[in-house]
PDB file of C-alpha atoms in Angstrom:
ATOM      1  CA  MET A   1    -109.989  -1.048 -91.047  1.00 82.00           C
ATOM      2  CA  THR A   2    -112.786   1.384 -90.232  1.00 93.00           C
ATOM      3  CA  VAL A   3    -116.252   0.139 -89.274  1.00 95.00           C
ATOM      4  CA  PHE A   4    -119.487   1.997 -89.987  1.00 95.00           C
ATOM      5  CA  GLU A   5    -122.792   0.948 -88.412  1.00 97.00           C
ATOM      6  CA  TYR A   6    -126.314   1.592 -89.694  1.00 98.00           C
ATOM      7  CA  GLN A   7    -129.876   0.742 -88.702  1.00 98.00           C
ATOM      8  CA  VAL A   8    -131.982  -0.594 -91.584  1.00 98.00           C
ATOM      9  CA  THR A   9    -135.766  -0.747 -91.575  1.00 96.00           C
ATOM     10  CA  GLY A  10    -137.969  -2.984 -93.671  1.00 95.00           C
ATOM     11  CA  MET A  11    -135.872  -6.166 -93.750  1.00 96.00           C
ATOM     12  CA  THR A  12    -137.734  -9.396 -92.993  1.00 95.00           C
ATOM     13  CA  CYS A  13    -135.674 -12.285 -94.377  1.00 96.00           C
ATOM     14  CA  GLY A  14    -132.425 -13.638 -95.739  1.00 96.00           C
ATOM     15  CA  HIS A  15    -133.257 -12.398 -99.229  1.00 96.00           C
ATOM     16  CA  CYS A  16    -133.484  -8.874 -97.813  1.00 96.00           C
ATOM     17  CA  GLU A  17    -130.028  -9.317 -96.284  1.00 98.00           C
ATOM     18  CA  LEU A  18    -128.626 -10.609 -99.581  1.00 98.00           C
ATOM     19  CA  SER A  19    -130.021  -7.669-101.551  1.00 98.00           C
ATOM     20  CA  ILE A  20    -128.433  -5.157 -99.198  1.00 98.00           C
ATOM     21  CA  ARG A  21    -125.153  -7.084 -99.045  1.00 98.00           C
ATOM     22  CA  GLU A  22    -124.901  -7.098-102.856  1.00 98.00           C
ATOM     23  CA  GLU A  23    -125.595  -3.368-103.203  1.00 98.00           C
ATOM     24  CA  VAL A  24    -123.298  -2.228-100.383  1.00 98.00           C
ATOM     25  CA  SER A  25    -120.481  -4.566-101.458  1.00 97.00           C
ATOM     26  CA  GLY A  26    -120.362  -2.706-104.773  1.00 96.00           C
ATOM     27  CA  ILE A  27    -119.185   0.515-103.112  1.00 96.00           C
ATOM     28  CA  ALA A  28    -115.499   1.234-103.680  1.00 94.00           C
ATOM     29  CA  GLY A  29    -113.422   0.612-100.566  1.00 93.00           C
ATOM     30  CA  VAL A  30    -115.899  -1.723 -98.844  1.00 97.00           C
ATOM     31  CA  THR A  31    -114.097  -4.781 -97.464  1.00 97.00           C
ATOM     32  CA  SER A  32    -116.872  -6.422 -95.427  1.00 97.00           C
ATOM     33  CA  VAL A  33    -120.635  -6.292 -95.015  1.00 98.00           C
ATOM     34  CA  ASP A  34    -122.555  -7.831 -92.122  1.00 98.00           C
ATOM     35  CA  VAL A  35    -126.319  -7.424 -92.180  1.00 98.00           C
ATOM     36  CA  SER A  36    -129.064  -8.926 -90.013  1.00 98.00           C
ATOM     37  CA  ALA A  37    -132.796  -8.857 -90.740  1.00 97.00           C
ATOM     38  CA  VAL A  38    -133.444  -9.862 -87.125  1.00 96.00           C
ATOM     39  CA  THR A  39    -131.730  -6.825 -85.593  1.00 97.00           C
ATOM     40  CA  GLY A  40    -131.864  -4.451 -88.576  1.00 97.00           C
ATOM     41  CA  ARG A  41    -128.151  -3.871 -88.101  1.00 98.00           C
ATOM     42  CA  LEU A  42    -125.787  -3.211 -91.003  1.00 98.00           C
ATOM     43  CA  VAL A  43    -122.055  -3.104 -90.308  1.00 98.00           C
ATOM     44  CA  VAL A  44    -119.763  -2.043 -93.143  1.00 98.00           C
ATOM     45  CA  GLY A  45    -115.992  -2.444 -92.999  1.00 97.00           C
ATOM     46  CA  SER A  46    -113.723  -0.322 -95.166  1.00 96.00           C
ATOM     47  CA  ASP A  47    -110.041   0.320 -95.687  1.00 92.00           C
ATOM     48  CA  ALA A  48    -110.819   3.972 -96.376  1.00 85.00           C
ATOM     49  CA  ASP A  49    -113.343   6.600 -95.354  1.00 85.00           C
ATOM     50  CA  LEU A  50    -116.760   5.856 -96.757  1.00 89.00           C
ATOM     51  CA  ASP A  51    -119.276   8.374 -97.937  1.00 91.00           C
ATOM     52  CA  ASP A  52    -122.332   7.768 -95.732  1.00 92.00           C
ATOM     53  CA  GLN A  53    -124.582   8.864 -98.551  1.00 96.00           C
ATOM     54  CA  ALA A  54    -123.174   6.148-100.822  1.00 97.00           C
ATOM     55  CA  VAL A  55    -124.124   3.507 -98.235  1.00 97.00           C
ATOM     56  CA  LEU A  56    -127.566   5.019 -97.676  1.00 98.00           C
ATOM     57  CA  ASP A  57    -128.139   5.177-101.435  1.00 98.00           C
ATOM     58  CA  ALA A  58    -127.055   1.539-101.865  1.00 98.00           C
ATOM     59  CA  VAL A  59    -129.484   0.422 -99.154  1.00 98.00           C
ATOM     60  CA  GLN A  60    -132.243   2.455-100.788  1.00 98.00           C
ATOM     61  CA  GLU A  61    -131.407   0.897-104.174  1.00 97.00           C
ATOM     62  CA  ALA A  62    -131.984  -2.494-102.527  1.00 97.00           C
ATOM     63  CA  GLY A  63    -135.421  -1.256-101.432  1.00 97.00           C
ATOM     64  CA  TYR A  64    -134.830  -0.350 -97.774  1.00 97.00           C
ATOM     65  CA  VAL A  65    -134.130   2.669 -95.577  1.00 97.00           C
ATOM     66  CA  ALA A  66    -131.068   3.102 -93.376  1.00 97.00           C
ATOM     67  CA  GLN A  67    -129.650   5.647 -90.989  1.00 97.00           C
ATOM     68  CA  ARG A  68    -126.224   5.890 -89.398  1.00 95.00           C
ATOM     69  CA  ARG A  69    -126.051   4.640 -85.812  1.00 90.00           C
TER      70      ARG A  69
END
């Protein structure tokens, strides 16, 4: 499994985490999503290479901004 880490800005609560988790989980190949509003950290596990832009777009679709760490 490959792990990709991102920093997300704008999250303030558990609902924020849920929104991001739902969007990112919909990306093909994603096997795990760990997101924390407290730290702003998003960790995505995948069995294959992920397109960073797909993750960034999914976070944006949820209403937030992310960048690769």
